Amino acid sequence: MKCQYSLCPNEVEIQSGHRPRKYCSDSCKQNAYRARLDEAARQAEELARQERERQAKAFLRQEYGDLLPDTIELLYQLRQSGHYNLVQSIGWAIVAERERVTHAQERARLAHAIMNLGEPDYHSIIVADAGHSEFVILGGRDAWQGFTEKASLEHLRTIYELYIEPIERNQLKRAKQS
Ligand SMILES: [Zn+2]
C-alpha cells in the first residue's frame, strides 16, 4: 500500500498483527496533517475573499444603481486594481447618463400634462409656492408651449404638484366611489 501523504512515493510496510498504517513514517504523518490544515486555511481564505467580493459589489450597486453584471464586474476589477477615483468618476458618469434619460422622460410627461391644464384658453397664471420664488406663465398657447420647453424641471414639478396632482387625486377618488 502506498503512503497516504500525497507527496511521498514510499510503500507502507504491512506488518502482520498490527493495525494497518497509513503513512510510511512519522514525518509523513506530520506532513499530511499540516497539508490538511493548509487546505482548510486556504478554503477559509477563499470563502472570506468571496464574501469581500460580494460586499464590494453590493456597495457598487448601492452607490451607482442596479447596473448590468458585466458593468459591476468591470467596476469591481478596477477597484481591485486600486483605481478608486476612476471607479467613482465612471460611477457618477453612469448615474448622470441615467438621470438625463429619466429627467427627459419626466419633462415630456410634465409638459404634456401642463399643456392639457392650459386648454383651451391658456390664460396667464402666477405660480407661487412657499418653497419657490414666484414665476409667471404668460397667456396664449405659444407662451405655454415656450414655458414647458424652457422652464426648469423644478418649475414644471411645482406646477404639477400645485395644479395637476390635486385634480388627479380627485378624479381617482371619484373613480373609486363610482
Ligand atoms: Zn511517506
CSV table of N, CA and C and ligand atoms in Angstrom, one decimal:
chain,number,residue,atom,x,y,z
A,1,MET,N,0.8,-1.2,0.0
A,1,MET,CA,0.0,0.0,0.0
A,1,MET,C,0.9,1.2,0.0
A,2,LYS,N,0.4,2.3,-0.7
A,2,LYS,CA,1.2,3.5,-0.9
A,2,LYS,C,1.0,4.4,0.4
A,3,CYS,N,2.1,5.1,0.7
A,3,CYS,CA,2.0,6.1,1.9
A,3,CYS,C,0.9,7.1,1.5
A,4,GLN,N,0.1,7.5,2.5
A,4,GLN,CA,-1.1,8.3,2.3
A,4,GLN,C,-0.7,9.8,2.2
A,5,TYR,N,0.5,10.2,2.5
A,5,TYR,CA,1.0,11.6,2.3
A,5,TYR,C,1.2,11.7,0.8
A,6,SER,N,0.4,12.7,0.2
A,6,SER,CA,0.3,12.7,-1.3
A,6,SER,C,1.7,12.9,-2.0
A,7,LEU,N,2.6,13.6,-1.3
A,7,LEU,CA,3.9,13.9,-2.0
A,7,LEU,C,5.0,12.8,-1.8
A,8,CYS,N,4.6,11.7,-1.0
A,8,CYS,CA,5.6,10.7,-0.7
A,8,CYS,C,5.4,9.5,-1.6
A,9,PRO,N,6.5,9.0,-2.2
A,9,PRO,CA,6.4,7.9,-3.1
A,9,PRO,C,6.5,6.5,-2.5
A,10,ASN,N,6.8,6.5,-1.2
A,10,ASN,CA,7.1,5.2,-0.5
A,10,ASN,C,5.9,4.3,-0.3
A,11,GLU,N,6.2,3.0,-0.2
A,11,GLU,CA,5.2,2.0,0.1
A,11,GLU,C,5.2,1.9,1.7
A,12,VAL,N,4.0,1.6,2.2
A,12,VAL,CA,4.0,1.3,3.7
A,12,VAL,C,4.1,-0.2,3.9
A,13,GLU,N,5.0,-0.6,4.7
A,13,GLU,CA,5.2,-2.0,5.0
A,13,GLU,C,4.0,-2.5,5.8
A,14,ILE,N,3.5,-3.7,5.4
A,14,ILE,CA,2.4,-4.3,6.1
A,14,ILE,C,3.0,-5.3,7.1
A,15,GLN,N,2.7,-4.9,8.4
A,15,GLN,CA,3.2,-5.8,9.5
A,15,GLN,C,2.1,-6.6,10.0
A,16,SER,N,2.3,-7.9,10.0
A,16,SER,CA,1.2,-8.8,10.5
A,16,SER,C,1.0,-8.5,12.0
A,17,GLY,N,-0.3,-8.6,12.4
A,17,GLY,CA,-0.6,-8.4,13.8
A,17,GLY,C,-0.8,-7.0,14.2
A,18,HIS,N,-0.4,-6.0,13.4
A,18,HIS,CA,-0.6,-4.6,13.7
A,18,HIS,C,-1.8,-4.0,12.9
A,19,ARG,N,-2.3,-2.9,13.4
A,19,ARG,CA,-3.3,-2.1,12.7
A,19,ARG,C,-2.6,-1.6,11.4
A,20,PRO,N,-3.2,-1.7,10.3
A,20,PRO,CA,-2.5,-1.2,9.1
A,20,PRO,C,-2.2,0.3,9.2
A,21,ARG,N,-1.0,0.7,8.9
A,21,ARG,CA,-0.5,2.1,9.0
A,21,ARG,C,-0.8,2.8,7.7
A,22,LYS,N,-1.1,4.1,7.8
A,22,LYS,CA,-1.4,4.9,6.6
A,22,LYS,C,-0.2,5.5,6.0
A,23,TYR,N,0.8,5.8,6.9
A,23,TYR,CA,2.0,6.5,6.5
A,23,TYR,C,3.2,5.7,6.7
A,24,CYS,N,4.2,6.0,5.9
A,24,CYS,CA,5.5,5.3,5.9
A,24,CYS,C,6.3,5.7,7.1
A,25,SER,N,6.1,6.9,7.6
A,25,SER,CA,6.9,7.4,8.7
A,25,SER,C,6.1,8.5,9.5
A,26,ASP,N,6.7,8.8,10.7
A,26,ASP,CA,6.0,9.9,11.5
A,26,ASP,C,6.1,11.2,10.8
A,27,SER,N,7.2,11.5,10.0
A,27,SER,CA,7.3,12.8,9.4
A,27,SER,C,6.2,12.9,8.3
A,28,CYS,N,5.9,11.8,7.6
A,28,CYS,CA,4.8,11.8,6.6
A,28,CYS,C,3.5,12.1,7.3
A,29,LYS,N,3.3,11.4,8.4
A,29,LYS,CA,2.1,11.7,9.2
A,29,LYS,C,1.9,13.1,9.5
A,30,GLN,N,3.0,13.7,10.0
A,30,GLN,CA,3.0,15.2,10.3
A,30,GLN,C,2.8,16.0,9.1
A,31,ASN,N,3.5,15.7,8.0
A,31,ASN,CA,3.3,16.5,6.8
A,31,ASN,C,1.9,16.4,6.3
A,32,ALA,N,1.3,15.2,6.3
A,32,ALA,CA,-0.1,15.1,5.9
A,32,ALA,C,-1.1,15.9,6.7
A,33,TYR,N,-0.8,15.9,8.0
A,33,TYR,CA,-1.6,16.7,9.0
A,33,TYR,C,-1.5,18.2,8.6
A,34,ARG,N,-0.3,18.7,8.4
A,34,ARG,CA,-0.1,20.1,8.1
A,34,ARG,C,-0.7,20.4,6.7
A,35,ALA,N,-0.7,19.5,5.8
A,35,ALA,CA,-1.3,19.7,4.5
A,35,ALA,C,-2.8,19.9,4.6
A,36,ARG,N,-3.4,19.1,5.5
A,36,ARG,CA,-4.8,19.2,5.8
A,36,ARG,C,-5.2,20.6,6.4
A,37,LEU,N,-4.3,21.0,7.3
A,37,LEU,CA,-4.5,22.4,7.9
A,37,LEU,C,-4.4,23.5,6.9
A,38,ASP,N,-3.4,23.3,6.0
A,38,ASP,CA,-3.2,24.4,5.0
A,38,ASP,C,-4.4,24.4,4.1
A,39,GLU,N,-4.9,23.2,3.7
A,39,GLU,CA,-6.1,23.2,2.8
A,39,GLU,C,-7.3,23.8,3.4
A,40,ALA,N,-7.5,23.6,4.7
A,40,ALA,CA,-8.6,24.2,5.5
A,40,ALA,C,-8.5,25.7,5.5
A,41,ALA,N,-7.2,26.1,5.7
A,41,ALA,CA,-7.0,27.6,5.8
A,41,ALA,C,-7.2,28.2,4.4
A,42,ARG,N,-6.8,27.5,3.4
A,42,ARG,CA,-7.0,28.0,2.0
A,42,ARG,C,-8.4,28.2,1.7
A,43,GLN,N,-9.2,27.2,2.1
A,43,GLN,CA,-10.7,27.2,1.8
A,43,GLN,C,-11.3,28.4,2.6
A,44,ALA,N,-10.9,28.5,3.9
A,44,ALA,CA,-11.5,29.6,4.7
A,44,ALA,C,-11.1,31.0,4.0
A,45,GLU,N,-9.9,31.1,3.5
A,45,GLU,CA,-9.5,32.4,2.9
A,45,GLU,C,-10.3,32.6,1.6
A,46,GLU,N,-10.5,31.6,0.9
A,46,GLU,CA,-11.3,31.7,-0.4
A,46,GLU,C,-12.7,32.1,0.0
A,47,LEU,N,-13.3,31.6,1.0
A,47,LEU,CA,-14.7,32.0,1.4
A,47,LEU,C,-14.7,33.4,1.8
A,48,ALA,N,-13.7,33.8,2.6
A,48,ALA,CA,-13.6,35.2,3.0
A,48,ALA,C,-13.4,36.2,1.8
A,49,ARG,N,-12.6,35.7,0.8
A,49,ARG,CA,-12.5,36.5,-0.4
A,49,ARG,C,-13.8,36.7,-1.1
A,50,GLN,N,-14.5,35.6,-1.3
A,50,GLN,CA,-15.8,35.7,-2.0
A,50,GLN,C,-16.8,36.6,-1.2
A,51,GLU,N,-16.8,36.6,0.1
A,51,GLU,CA,-17.6,37.4,0.9
A,51,GLU,C,-17.2,38.9,0.7
A,52,ARG,N,-15.9,39.2,0.6
A,52,ARG,CA,-15.5,40.6,0.4
A,52,ARG,C,-15.9,41.0,-1.0
A,53,GLU,N,-15.8,40.1,-2.0
A,53,GLU,CA,-16.2,40.5,-3.3
A,53,GLU,C,-17.8,40.8,-3.4
A,54,ARG,N,-18.5,39.9,-2.7
A,54,ARG,CA,-20.0,40.1,-2.7
A,54,ARG,C,-20.3,41.5,-2.0
A,55,GLN,N,-19.6,41.8,-0.9
A,55,GLN,CA,-19.9,43.1,-0.3
A,55,GLN,C,-19.5,44.3,-1.1
A,56,ALA,N,-18.3,44.1,-1.8
A,56,ALA,CA,-17.9,45.2,-2.6
A,56,ALA,C,-18.8,45.5,-3.8
A,57,LYS,N,-19.4,44.4,-4.4
A,57,LYS,CA,-20.3,44.6,-5.5
A,57,LYS,C,-21.6,45.1,-5.0
A,58,ALA,N,-22.1,44.7,-3.8
A,58,ALA,CA,-23.3,45.3,-3.2
A,58,ALA,C,-23.1,46.8,-3.0
A,59,PHE,N,-21.9,47.2,-2.5
A,59,PHE,CA,-21.7,48.6,-2.3
A,59,PHE,C,-21.7,49.3,-3.6
A,60,LEU,N,-21.1,48.8,-4.7
A,60,LEU,CA,-21.2,49.5,-6.0
A,60,LEU,C,-22.6,49.6,-6.5
A,61,ARG,N,-23.4,48.6,-6.3
A,61,ARG,CA,-24.8,48.7,-6.7
A,61,ARG,C,-25.6,49.7,-5.9
A,62,GLN,N,-25.3,49.8,-4.6
A,62,GLN,CA,-25.9,50.8,-3.8
A,62,GLN,C,-25.5,52.2,-4.2
A,63,GLU,N,-24.2,52.4,-4.6
A,63,GLU,CA,-23.8,53.7,-4.9
A,63,GLU,C,-24.2,54.2,-6.3
A,64,TYR,N,-24.2,53.2,-7.3
A,64,TYR,CA,-24.3,53.7,-8.7
A,64,TYR,C,-25.5,53.0,-9.3
A,65,GLY,N,-26.4,52.3,-8.6
A,65,GLY,CA,-27.6,51.7,-9.2
A,65,GLY,C,-27.4,50.3,-9.6
A,66,ASP,N,-28.5,49.7,-9.9
A,66,ASP,CA,-28.5,48.2,-10.2
A,66,ASP,C,-28.0,48.1,-11.7
A,67,LEU,N,-26.7,48.1,-11.8
A,67,LEU,CA,-26.1,48.1,-13.2
A,67,LEU,C,-26.1,46.6,-13.7
A,68,LEU,N,-25.8,46.5,-14.9
A,68,LEU,CA,-25.6,45.1,-15.5
A,68,LEU,C,-24.5,44.4,-14.8
A,69,PRO,N,-24.6,43.1,-14.7
A,69,PRO,CA,-23.5,42.3,-14.0
A,69,PRO,C,-22.1,42.6,-14.6
A,70,ASP,N,-22.0,42.7,-15.9
A,70,ASP,CA,-20.7,43.0,-16.6
A,70,ASP,C,-20.2,44.3,-16.2
A,71,THR,N,-21.1,45.3,-16.0
A,71,THR,CA,-20.6,46.6,-15.6
A,71,THR,C,-20.1,46.6,-14.2
A,72,ILE,N,-20.9,45.9,-13.3
A,72,ILE,CA,-20.5,45.8,-11.9
A,72,ILE,C,-19.1,45.1,-11.8
A,73,GLU,N,-18.9,44.0,-12.7
A,73,GLU,CA,-17.7,43.3,-12.7
A,73,GLU,C,-16.5,44.2,-13.1
A,74,LEU,N,-16.8,45.0,-14.1
A,74,LEU,CA,-15.7,45.9,-14.6
A,74,LEU,C,-15.3,46.9,-13.5
A,75,LEU,N,-16.3,47.5,-12.9
A,75,LEU,CA,-16.0,48.5,-11.8
A,75,LEU,C,-15.3,47.8,-10.6
A,76,TYR,N,-15.7,46.5,-10.3
A,76,TYR,CA,-15.1,45.8,-9.3
A,76,TYR,C,-13.6,45.5,-9.6
A,77,GLN,N,-13.4,45.1,-10.8
A,77,GLN,CA,-12.0,44.8,-11.2
A,77,GLN,C,-11.1,46.0,-11.1
A,78,LEU,N,-11.6,47.1,-11.6
A,78,LEU,CA,-10.9,48.4,-11.5
A,78,LEU,C,-10.6,48.8,-10.0
A,79,ARG,N,-11.6,48.6,-9.2
A,79,ARG,CA,-11.5,48.9,-7.8
A,79,ARG,C,-10.4,48.0,-7.2
A,80,GLN,N,-10.4,46.7,-7.6
A,80,GLN,CA,-9.4,45.7,-7.1
A,80,GLN,C,-8.0,46.2,-7.5
A,81,SER,N,-7.9,46.8,-8.6
A,81,SER,CA,-6.5,47.3,-9.1
A,81,SER,C,-6.2,48.6,-8.5
A,82,GLY,N,-7.0,49.1,-7.5
A,82,GLY,CA,-6.7,50.3,-6.8
A,82,GLY,C,-7.1,51.6,-7.5
A,83,HIS,N,-7.9,51.5,-8.5
A,83,HIS,CA,-8.4,52.7,-9.2
A,83,HIS,C,-9.6,53.3,-8.6
A,84,TYR,N,-9.6,53.6,-7.3
A,84,TYR,CA,-10.8,54.1,-6.6
A,84,TYR,C,-11.4,55.3,-7.3
A,85,ASN,N,-10.5,56.3,-7.6
A,85,ASN,CA,-11.1,57.6,-8.1
A,85,ASN,C,-11.7,57.4,-9.5
A,86,LEU,N,-11.1,56.5,-10.3
A,86,LEU,CA,-11.6,56.2,-11.6
A,86,LEU,C,-13.0,55.5,-11.5
A,87,VAL,N,-13.1,54.6,-10.6
A,87,VAL,CA,-14.4,53.9,-10.3
A,87,VAL,C,-15.5,54.9,-10.0
A,88,GLN,N,-15.1,55.8,-9.1
A,88,GLN,CA,-16.1,56.8,-8.7
A,88,GLN,C,-16.5,57.7,-9.8
A,89,SER,N,-15.5,58.1,-10.6
A,89,SER,CA,-15.8,59.0,-11.8
A,89,SER,C,-16.7,58.3,-12.8
A,90,ILE,N,-16.4,57.0,-13.1
A,90,ILE,CA,-17.3,56.3,-14.0
A,90,ILE,C,-18.7,56.1,-13.4
A,91,GLY,N,-18.7,55.7,-12.1
A,91,GLY,CA,-20.0,55.5,-11.5
A,91,GLY,C,-20.9,56.7,-11.6
A,92,TRP,N,-20.3,57.9,-11.3
A,92,TRP,CA,-21.1,59.1,-11.3
A,92,TRP,C,-21.5,59.5,-12.7
A,93,ALA,N,-20.6,59.2,-13.7
A,93,ALA,CA,-21.0,59.5,-15.1
A,93,ALA,C,-22.2,58.6,-15.5
A,94,ILE,N,-22.2,57.3,-15.0
A,94,ILE,CA,-23.3,56.4,-15.4
A,94,ILE,C,-24.6,57.0,-14.7
A,95,VAL,N,-24.5,57.4,-13.5
A,95,VAL,CA,-25.7,58.0,-12.8
A,95,VAL,C,-26.2,59.2,-13.5
A,96,ALA,N,-25.3,60.0,-14.0
A,96,ALA,CA,-25.7,61.3,-14.7
A,96,ALA,C,-26.4,60.9,-16.0
A,97,GLU,N,-25.8,59.9,-16.7
A,97,GLU,CA,-26.5,59.5,-18.0
A,97,GLU,C,-27.9,58.9,-17.8
A,98,ARG,N,-28.0,58.1,-16.7
A,98,ARG,CA,-29.3,57.6,-16.4
A,98,ARG,C,-30.3,58.7,-16.1
A,99,GLU,N,-29.9,59.6,-15.2
A,99,GLU,CA,-30.7,60.7,-14.8
A,99,GLU,C,-31.2,61.6,-16.0
A,100,ARG,N,-30.2,61.7,-17.0
A,100,ARG,CA,-30.6,62.5,-18.2
A,100,ARG,C,-31.8,61.9,-18.9
A,101,VAL,N,-31.8,60.5,-19.0
A,101,VAL,CA,-32.9,59.8,-19.7
A,101,VAL,C,-34.1,60.0,-18.8
A,102,THR,N,-34.1,59.7,-17.5
A,102,THR,CA,-35.3,59.7,-16.7
A,102,THR,C,-35.8,61.1,-16.6
A,103,HIS,N,-34.9,62.1,-16.5
A,103,HIS,CA,-35.4,63.5,-16.5
A,103,HIS,C,-36.1,63.9,-17.8
A,104,ALA,N,-35.5,63.5,-18.9
A,104,ALA,CA,-36.1,63.8,-20.2
A,104,ALA,C,-37.5,63.2,-20.3
A,105,GLN,N,-37.6,62.0,-19.8
A,105,GLN,CA,-39.0,61.3,-19.8
A,105,GLN,C,-39.9,62.1,-18.9
A,106,GLU,N,-39.4,62.5,-17.7
A,106,GLU,CA,-40.3,63.2,-16.8
A,106,GLU,C,-40.7,64.6,-17.4
A,107,ARG,N,-39.7,65.3,-18.0
A,107,ARG,CA,-40.1,66.6,-18.6
A,107,ARG,C,-41.2,66.4,-19.6
A,108,ALA,N,-41.0,65.4,-20.5
A,108,ALA,CA,-42.0,65.2,-21.6
A,108,ALA,C,-43.4,64.9,-20.9
A,109,ARG,N,-43.4,64.1,-19.9
A,109,ARG,CA,-44.7,63.8,-19.2
A,109,ARG,C,-45.3,65.0,-18.6
A,110,LEU,N,-44.5,65.8,-17.9
A,110,LEU,CA,-45.0,67.0,-17.2
A,110,LEU,C,-45.5,68.1,-18.2
A,111,ALA,N,-44.7,68.2,-19.3
A,111,ALA,CA,-45.0,69.2,-20.3
A,111,ALA,C,-46.4,68.9,-20.9
A,112,HIS,N,-46.6,67.6,-21.2
A,112,HIS,CA,-47.9,67.2,-21.8
A,112,HIS,C,-49.0,67.5,-20.8
A,113,ALA,N,-48.8,67.2,-19.5
A,113,ALA,CA,-49.9,67.4,-18.5
A,113,ALA,C,-50.2,68.9,-18.4
A,114,ILE,N,-49.1,69.7,-18.4
A,114,ILE,CA,-49.3,71.2,-18.3
A,114,ILE,C,-50.0,71.8,-19.5
A,115,MET,N,-49.7,71.3,-20.7
A,115,MET,CA,-50.4,71.8,-21.8
A,115,MET,C,-51.9,71.4,-21.7
A,116,ASN,N,-52.2,70.2,-21.2
A,116,ASN,CA,-53.6,69.8,-21.0
A,116,ASN,C,-54.3,70.7,-20.0
A,117,LEU,N,-53.5,71.1,-19.0
A,117,LEU,CA,-54.1,72.0,-17.9
A,117,LEU,C,-54.5,73.4,-18.5
A,118,GLY,N,-53.6,73.9,-19.5
A,118,GLY,CA,-53.9,75.2,-20.0
A,118,GLY,C,-55.1,75.3,-21.0
A,119,GLU,N,-55.5,74.1,-21.5
A,119,GLU,CA,-56.5,74.1,-22.5
A,119,GLU,C,-57.9,74.6,-21.9
A,120,PRO,N,-58.7,75.2,-22.7
A,120,PRO,CA,-58.5,75.7,-24.1
A,120,PRO,C,-58.0,77.1,-24.2
A,121,ASP,N,-58.0,77.8,-23.0
A,121,ASP,CA,-57.8,79.3,-23.1
A,121,ASP,C,-56.3,79.6,-22.9
A,122,TYR,N,-55.5,78.8,-22.2
A,122,TYR,CA,-54.2,79.1,-21.9
A,122,TYR,C,-54.0,80.5,-21.3
A,123,HIS,N,-54.8,80.7,-20.2
A,123,HIS,CA,-54.6,82.1,-19.7
A,123,HIS,C,-53.5,82.2,-18.7
A,124,SER,N,-53.0,83.4,-18.6
A,124,SER,CA,-51.8,83.7,-17.8
A,124,SER,C,-52.0,83.2,-16.3
A,125,ILE,N,-51.0,82.6,-15.7
A,125,ILE,CA,-51.1,82.2,-14.3
A,125,ILE,C,-49.8,82.7,-13.6
A,126,ILE,N,-50.0,83.1,-12.3
A,126,ILE,CA,-48.9,83.4,-11.5
A,126,ILE,C,-48.7,82.2,-10.5
A,127,VAL,N,-47.6,81.6,-10.5
A,127,VAL,CA,-47.4,80.4,-9.6
A,127,VAL,C,-46.5,80.8,-8.4
A,128,ALA,N,-47.1,80.7,-7.2
A,128,ALA,CA,-46.4,81.0,-6.0
A,128,ALA,C,-46.4,79.8,-5.1
A,129,ASP,N,-45.3,79.3,-4.7
A,129,ASP,CA,-45.2,78.2,-3.8
A,129,ASP,C,-44.3,78.6,-2.6
A,130,ALA,N,-44.6,78.1,-1.4
A,130,ALA,CA,-43.9,78.5,-0.3
A,130,ALA,C,-42.4,78.4,-0.5
A,131,GLY,N,-41.9,77.2,-1.0
A,131,GLY,CA,-40.5,76.9,-1.1
A,131,GLY,C,-39.9,77.6,-2.3
A,132,HIS,N,-40.7,78.1,-3.3
A,132,HIS,CA,-40.1,78.5,-4.5
A,132,HIS,C,-40.4,80.0,-4.7
A,133,SER,N,-39.6,80.6,-5.6
A,133,SER,CA,-39.9,82.0,-6.0
A,133,SER,C,-41.1,82.0,-6.9
A,134,GLU,N,-41.7,83.2,-7.0
A,134,GLU,CA,-42.9,83.3,-7.8
A,134,GLU,C,-42.5,83.3,-9.3
A,135,PHE,N,-43.3,82.7,-10.1
A,135,PHE,CA,-43.0,82.8,-11.6
A,135,PHE,C,-44.3,82.8,-12.3
A,136,VAL,N,-44.2,83.3,-13.6
A,136,VAL,CA,-45.5,83.5,-14.4
A,136,VAL,C,-45.4,82.7,-15.7
A,137,ILE,N,-46.6,82.2,-16.0
A,137,ILE,CA,-46.8,81.7,-17.4
A,137,ILE,C,-47.7,82.7,-18.1
A,138,LEU,N,-47.2,83.4,-19.1
A,138,LEU,CA,-48.0,84.3,-19.9
A,138,LEU,C,-49.1,83.7,-20.6
A,139,GLY,N,-50.2,84.5,-21.0
A,139,GLY,CA,-51.3,83.9,-21.7
A,139,GLY,C,-51.0,83.5,-23.1
A,140,GLY,N,-51.8,82.5,-23.6
A,140,GLY,CA,-51.6,82.1,-25.0
A,140,GLY,C,-50.9,80.8,-25.1
A,141,ARG,N,-51.3,80.1,-26.2
A,141,ARG,CA,-50.8,78.7,-26.3
A,141,ARG,C,-49.3,78.7,-26.6
A,142,ASP,N,-48.8,79.7,-27.4
A,142,ASP,CA,-47.4,79.8,-27.7
A,142,ASP,C,-46.5,80.0,-26.4
A,143,ALA,N,-47.1,80.9,-25.5
A,143,ALA,CA,-46.4,81.2,-24.3
A,143,ALA,C,-46.3,79.9,-23.4
A,144,TRP,N,-47.4,79.2,-23.3
A,144,TRP,CA,-47.4,78.0,-22.5
A,144,TRP,C,-46.4,76.9,-23.1
A,145,GLN,N,-46.5,76.8,-24.4
A,145,GLN,CA,-45.6,75.9,-25.1
A,145,GLN,C,-44.1,76.2,-24.8
A,146,GLY,N,-43.8,77.5,-25.0
A,146,GLY,CA,-42.5,78.0,-24.7
A,146,GLY,C,-42.0,77.7,-23.3
A,147,PHE,N,-43.0,78.0,-22.4
A,147,PHE,CA,-42.7,77.7,-21.0
A,147,PHE,C,-42.3,76.3,-20.7
A,148,THR,N,-43.1,75.3,-21.2
A,148,THR,CA,-42.9,73.9,-20.9
A,148,THR,C,-41.5,73.5,-21.5
A,149,GLU,N,-41.1,74.2,-22.6
A,149,GLU,CA,-39.8,73.8,-23.2
A,149,GLU,C,-38.6,74.3,-22.5
A,150,LYS,N,-38.8,75.6,-21.9
A,150,LYS,CA,-37.6,76.2,-21.3
A,150,LYS,C,-37.6,76.2,-19.8
A,151,ALA,N,-38.7,76.0,-19.1
A,151,ALA,CA,-38.7,76.1,-17.7
A,151,ALA,C,-37.8,75.0,-17.1
A,152,SER,N,-37.3,75.3,-15.9
A,152,SER,CA,-36.6,74.2,-15.2
A,152,SER,C,-37.5,73.1,-14.8
A,153,LEU,N,-36.9,71.9,-14.6
A,153,LEU,CA,-37.6,70.8,-14.2
A,153,LEU,C,-38.3,71.1,-12.8
A,154,GLU,N,-37.7,71.8,-12.0
A,154,GLU,CA,-38.3,72.2,-10.7
A,154,GLU,C,-39.6,72.9,-10.9
A,155,HIS,N,-39.6,73.9,-11.8
A,155,HIS,CA,-40.8,74.7,-12.0
A,155,HIS,C,-41.9,73.8,-12.6
A,156,LEU,N,-41.5,72.9,-13.5
A,156,LEU,CA,-42.5,72.0,-14.1
A,156,LEU,C,-43.1,71.2,-13.0
A,157,ARG,N,-42.3,70.7,-12.1
A,157,ARG,CA,-42.8,69.8,-11.0
A,157,ARG,C,-43.7,70.6,-10.1
A,158,THR,N,-43.3,71.9,-9.8
A,158,THR,CA,-44.1,72.7,-8.9
A,158,THR,C,-45.5,72.9,-9.5
A,159,ILE,N,-45.6,73.2,-10.8
A,159,ILE,CA,-47.0,73.4,-11.4
A,159,ILE,C,-47.7,72.1,-11.3
A,160,TYR,N,-47.0,71.0,-11.5
A,160,TYR,CA,-47.7,69.7,-11.4
A,160,TYR,C,-48.3,69.4,-10.0
A,161,GLU,N,-47.4,69.7,-9.0
A,161,GLU,CA,-47.8,69.4,-7.6
A,161,GLU,C,-49.0,70.4,-7.2
A,162,LEU,N,-48.9,71.6,-7.7
A,162,LEU,CA,-49.9,72.6,-7.2
A,162,LEU,C,-51.3,72.5,-7.9
A,163,TYR,N,-51.2,72.2,-9.2
A,163,TYR,CA,-52.4,72.3,-10.0
A,163,TYR,C,-52.9,71.0,-10.6
A,164,ILE,N,-52.0,70.1,-10.9
A,164,ILE,CA,-52.5,68.9,-11.6
A,164,ILE,C,-52.7,67.7,-10.7
A,165,GLU,N,-51.8,67.6,-9.7
A,165,GLU,CA,-51.9,66.5,-8.8
A,165,GLU,C,-53.2,66.5,-8.0
A,166,PRO,N,-53.7,67.7,-7.5
A,166,PRO,CA,-54.9,67.7,-6.8
A,166,PRO,C,-56.1,67.3,-7.7
A,167,ILE,N,-56.1,67.7,-8.9
A,167,ILE,CA,-57.2,67.3,-9.9
A,167,ILE,C,-57.1,65.7,-10.1
A,168,GLU,N,-55.9,65.2,-10.3
A,168,GLU,CA,-55.8,63.8,-10.5
A,168,GLU,C,-56.3,63.0,-9.2
A,169,ARG,N,-55.9,63.5,-8.0
A,169,ARG,CA,-56.4,62.9,-6.8
A,169,ARG,C,-57.9,62.8,-6.7
A,170,ASN,N,-58.5,64.0,-7.1
A,170,ASN,CA,-60.0,64.0,-7.0
A,170,ASN,C,-60.6,63.0,-8.0
A,171,GLN,N,-60.0,63.0,-9.2
A,171,GLN,CA,-60.5,62.1,-10.2
A,171,GLN,C,-60.4,60.6,-9.8
A,172,LEU,N,-59.3,60.3,-9.1
A,172,LEU,CA,-59.1,59.0,-8.6
A,172,LEU,C,-60.1,58.6,-7.5
A,173,LYS,N,-60.3,59.6,-6.6
A,173,LYS,CA,-61.3,59.4,-5.5
A,173,LYS,C,-62.7,59.2,-6.1
A,174,ARG,N,-63.1,60.0,-7.1
A,174,ARG,CA,-64.4,59.8,-7.8
A,174,ARG,C,-64.5,58.5,-8.5
A,175,ALA,N,-63.4,58.1,-9.1
A,175,ALA,CA,-63.4,56.8,-9.8
A,175,ALA,C,-63.6,55.7,-8.8
A,176,LYS,N,-63.0,55.8,-7.6
A,176,LYS,CA,-63.2,54.7,-6.6
A,176,LYS,C,-64.6,54.7,-6.1
A,177,GLN,N,-65.2,55.9,-5.9
A,177,GLN,CA,-66.6,56.0,-5.3
A,177,GLN,C,-67.6,55.5,-6.3
A,178,SER,N,-67.4,55.7,-7.6
A,178,SER,CA,-68.5,55.2,-8.6
A,178,SER,C,-68.4,53.7,-8.8
B,1,ZN,ZN,5.6,8.7,3.4
